[in-house]
CSV table of C-alpha atoms in Angstrom, one decimal:
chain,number,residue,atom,x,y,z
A,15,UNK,CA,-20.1,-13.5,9.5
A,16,UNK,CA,-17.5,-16.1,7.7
A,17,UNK,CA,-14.5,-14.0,8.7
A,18,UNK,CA,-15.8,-12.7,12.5
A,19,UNK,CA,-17.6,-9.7,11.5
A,20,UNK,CA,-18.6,-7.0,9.0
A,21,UNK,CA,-16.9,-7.0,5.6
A,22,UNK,CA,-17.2,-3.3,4.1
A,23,UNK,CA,-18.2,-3.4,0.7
A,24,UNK,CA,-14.9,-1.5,-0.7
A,25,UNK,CA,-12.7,-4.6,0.9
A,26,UNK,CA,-15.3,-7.0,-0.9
A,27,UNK,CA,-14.7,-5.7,-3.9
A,28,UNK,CA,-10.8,-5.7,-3.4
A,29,UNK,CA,-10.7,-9.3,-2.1
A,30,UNK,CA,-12.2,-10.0,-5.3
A,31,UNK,CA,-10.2,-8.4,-7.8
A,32,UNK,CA,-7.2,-9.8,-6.0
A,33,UNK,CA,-8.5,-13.3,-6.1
A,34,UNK,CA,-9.5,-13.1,-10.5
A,35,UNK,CA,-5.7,-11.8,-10.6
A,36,UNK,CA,-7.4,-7.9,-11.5
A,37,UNK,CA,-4.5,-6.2,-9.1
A,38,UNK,CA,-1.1,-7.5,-10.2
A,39,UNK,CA,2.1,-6.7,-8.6
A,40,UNK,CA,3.1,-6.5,-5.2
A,41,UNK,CA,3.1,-2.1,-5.4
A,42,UNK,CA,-0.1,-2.3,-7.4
A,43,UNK,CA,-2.0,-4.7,-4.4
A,44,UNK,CA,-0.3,-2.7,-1.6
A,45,UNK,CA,-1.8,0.7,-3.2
A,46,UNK,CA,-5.2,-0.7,-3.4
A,47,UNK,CA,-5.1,-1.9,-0.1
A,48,UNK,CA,-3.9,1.0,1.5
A,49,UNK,CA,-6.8,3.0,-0.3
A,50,UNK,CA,-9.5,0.2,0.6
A,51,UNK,CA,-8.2,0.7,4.3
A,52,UNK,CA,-8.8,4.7,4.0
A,53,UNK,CA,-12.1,4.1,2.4
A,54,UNK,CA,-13.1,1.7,5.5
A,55,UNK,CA,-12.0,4.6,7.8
A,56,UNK,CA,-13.0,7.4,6.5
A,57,UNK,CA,-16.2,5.1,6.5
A,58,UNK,CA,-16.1,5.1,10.1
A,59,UNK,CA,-15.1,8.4,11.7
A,60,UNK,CA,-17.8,9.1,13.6
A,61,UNK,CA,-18.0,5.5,15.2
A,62,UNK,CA,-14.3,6.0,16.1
A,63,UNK,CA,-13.9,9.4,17.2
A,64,UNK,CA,-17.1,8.5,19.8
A,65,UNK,CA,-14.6,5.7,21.1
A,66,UNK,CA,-13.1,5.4,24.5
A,67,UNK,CA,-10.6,2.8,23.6
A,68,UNK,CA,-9.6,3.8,19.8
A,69,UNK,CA,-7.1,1.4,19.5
A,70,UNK,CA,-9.1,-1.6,20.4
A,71,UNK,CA,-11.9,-0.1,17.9
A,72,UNK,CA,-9.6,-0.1,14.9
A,73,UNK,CA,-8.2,-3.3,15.9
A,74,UNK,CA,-12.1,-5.0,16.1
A,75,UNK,CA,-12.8,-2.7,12.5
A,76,UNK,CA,-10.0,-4.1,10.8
A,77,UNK,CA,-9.7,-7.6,11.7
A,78,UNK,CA,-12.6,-9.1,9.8
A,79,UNK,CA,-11.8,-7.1,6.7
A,80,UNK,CA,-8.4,-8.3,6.5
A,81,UNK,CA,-8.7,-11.7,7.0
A,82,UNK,CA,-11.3,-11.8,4.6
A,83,UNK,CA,-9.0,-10.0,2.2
A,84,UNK,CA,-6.3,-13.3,3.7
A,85,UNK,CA,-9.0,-15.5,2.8
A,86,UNK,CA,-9.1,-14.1,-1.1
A,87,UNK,CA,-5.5,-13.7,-1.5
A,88,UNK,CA,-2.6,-14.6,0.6
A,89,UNK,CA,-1.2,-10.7,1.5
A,90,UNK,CA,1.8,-10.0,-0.2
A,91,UNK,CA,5.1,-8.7,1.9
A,92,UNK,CA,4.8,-5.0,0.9
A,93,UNK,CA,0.9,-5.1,1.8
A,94,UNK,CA,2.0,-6.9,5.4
A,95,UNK,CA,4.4,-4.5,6.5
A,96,UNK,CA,2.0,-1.9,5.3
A,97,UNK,CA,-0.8,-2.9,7.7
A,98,UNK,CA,2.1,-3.0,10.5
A,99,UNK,CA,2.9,0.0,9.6
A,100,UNK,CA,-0.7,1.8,9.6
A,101,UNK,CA,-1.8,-0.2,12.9
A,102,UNK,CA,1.5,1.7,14.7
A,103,UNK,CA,1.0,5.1,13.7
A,104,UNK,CA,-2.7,5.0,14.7
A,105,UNK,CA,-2.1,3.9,18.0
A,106,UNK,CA,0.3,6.8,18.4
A,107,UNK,CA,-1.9,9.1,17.4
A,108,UNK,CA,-3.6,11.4,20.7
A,109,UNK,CA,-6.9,9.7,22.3
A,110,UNK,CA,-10.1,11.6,22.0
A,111,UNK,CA,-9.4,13.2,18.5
A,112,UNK,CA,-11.9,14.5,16.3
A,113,UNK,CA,-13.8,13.4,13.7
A,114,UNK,CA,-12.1,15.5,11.6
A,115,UNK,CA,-8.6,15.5,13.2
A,116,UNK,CA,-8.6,11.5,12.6
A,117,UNK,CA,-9.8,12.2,8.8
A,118,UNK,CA,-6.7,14.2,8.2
A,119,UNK,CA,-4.6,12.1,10.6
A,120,UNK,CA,-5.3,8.7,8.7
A,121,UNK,CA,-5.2,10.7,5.2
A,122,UNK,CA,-1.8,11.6,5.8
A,123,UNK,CA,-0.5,8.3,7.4
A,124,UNK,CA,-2.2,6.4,4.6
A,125,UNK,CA,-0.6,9.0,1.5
A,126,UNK,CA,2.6,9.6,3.3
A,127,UNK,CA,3.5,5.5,3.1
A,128,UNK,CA,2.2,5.3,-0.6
A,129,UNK,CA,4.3,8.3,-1.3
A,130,UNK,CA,7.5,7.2,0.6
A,131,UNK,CA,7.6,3.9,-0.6
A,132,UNK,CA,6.2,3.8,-4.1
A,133,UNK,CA,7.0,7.3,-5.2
A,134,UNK,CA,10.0,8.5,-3.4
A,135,UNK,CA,12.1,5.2,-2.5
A,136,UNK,CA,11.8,3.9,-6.5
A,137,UNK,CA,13.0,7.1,-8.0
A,138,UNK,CA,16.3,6.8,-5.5
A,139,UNK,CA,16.6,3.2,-6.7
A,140,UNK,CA,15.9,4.3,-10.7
A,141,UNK,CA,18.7,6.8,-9.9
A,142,UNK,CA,21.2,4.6,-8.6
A,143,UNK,CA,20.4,1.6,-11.2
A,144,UNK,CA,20.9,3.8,-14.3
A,145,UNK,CA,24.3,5.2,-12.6
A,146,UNK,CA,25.5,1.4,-13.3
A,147,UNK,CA,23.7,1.2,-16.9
A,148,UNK,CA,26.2,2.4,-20.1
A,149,UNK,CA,25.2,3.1,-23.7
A,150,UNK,CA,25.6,-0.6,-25.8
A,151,UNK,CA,24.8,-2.7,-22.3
A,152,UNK,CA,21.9,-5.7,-22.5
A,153,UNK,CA,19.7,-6.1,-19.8
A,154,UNK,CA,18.2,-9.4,-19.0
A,155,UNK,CA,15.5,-9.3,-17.0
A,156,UNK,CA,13.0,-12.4,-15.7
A,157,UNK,CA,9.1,-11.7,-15.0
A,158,UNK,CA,7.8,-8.3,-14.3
A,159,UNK,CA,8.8,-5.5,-11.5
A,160,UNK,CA,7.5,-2.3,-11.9
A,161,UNK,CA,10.7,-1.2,-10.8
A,162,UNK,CA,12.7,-2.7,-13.2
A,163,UNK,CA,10.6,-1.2,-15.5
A,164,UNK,CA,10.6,2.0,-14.1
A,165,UNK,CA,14.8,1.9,-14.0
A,166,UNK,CA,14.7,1.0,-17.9
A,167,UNK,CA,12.3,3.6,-19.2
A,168,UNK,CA,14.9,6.2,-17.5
A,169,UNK,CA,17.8,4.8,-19.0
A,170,UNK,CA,16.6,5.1,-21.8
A,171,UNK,CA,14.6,8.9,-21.2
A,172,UNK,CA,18.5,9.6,-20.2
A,173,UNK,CA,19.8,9.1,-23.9
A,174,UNK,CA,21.4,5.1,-23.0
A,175,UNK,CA,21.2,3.1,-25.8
A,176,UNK,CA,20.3,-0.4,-24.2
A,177,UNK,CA,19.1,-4.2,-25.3
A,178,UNK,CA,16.7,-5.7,-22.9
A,179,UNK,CA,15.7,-9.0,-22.8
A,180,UNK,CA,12.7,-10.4,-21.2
């Protein structure tokens, strides 16, 4: 009731693990997120495939989960556009689906963006950076970035001899 409606228990558990610091890193709290919001609606096909205005019912569902998630964390960038993101592709999806037909619809919005933009799009980046890396360089690198990291380990995988400092 402290956020406008029902919390499901998956987003509870989120919110909570983002606020002790659990979920680190902007990919790693967008992940989670992404697969909290597929939990909460694969959680509620049947309620939304009975819907005459499925838009409006996602809206309603979604609201009080994420500003409780808001109210445990401030949302990071990546886990913003993400929502965006999710909210436009549903509301292109065809009224009067299935129960079954929005279960695989929202599966593969949900996995498509996780694999585009944390599988695909930092392997293209990794491939790029480590064009620009030579045998004998030193890195310097401040805080943490998956990505970074990611780009380092396959300089290295690729035979560069490199210094990193962090």
């Amino acid at each position: 009731p402290v956020v406008g409606g029902p919390v499901h228990p998956v987003i509870v558990q989120l919110g909570l693990q983002h606020a002790e610091g659990e979920v680190v890193g902007s990919s790693g709290r967008c992940t989670t997120l992404l697969m909290a919001l597929k939990t909460l609606l694969m959680d509620s096909l049947q309620q939304l495939a009975a819907s005459s205005d499925i838009n409006k019912d996602i809206d309603n569902l979604l609201k009080p989960n994420l500003t409780f998630l808001k109210q445990c964390r401030q949302l990071s960038i990546s886990m913003s556009n993400a929502i965006r993101y999710l909210k436009r592709e549903i509301r292109q999806l065809e009224k009067n689906l299935s129960a079954e037909d929005l279960k695989s619809n929202f599966e593969e919005i949900i996995d498509d963006f996780i694999n585009i933009n944390f599988t695909l799009h930092p392997k293209a980046i990794s491939e790029t950076a480590n064009k620009k890396i030579r045998n004998g360089d030193v890195i310097l690198t401040y805080s943490h970035s998956k990505l970074v990291e990611r780009v380092l380990l396959d300089a290295v995988e690729s035979g560069k001899k490199i210094k990193v400092i962090m």
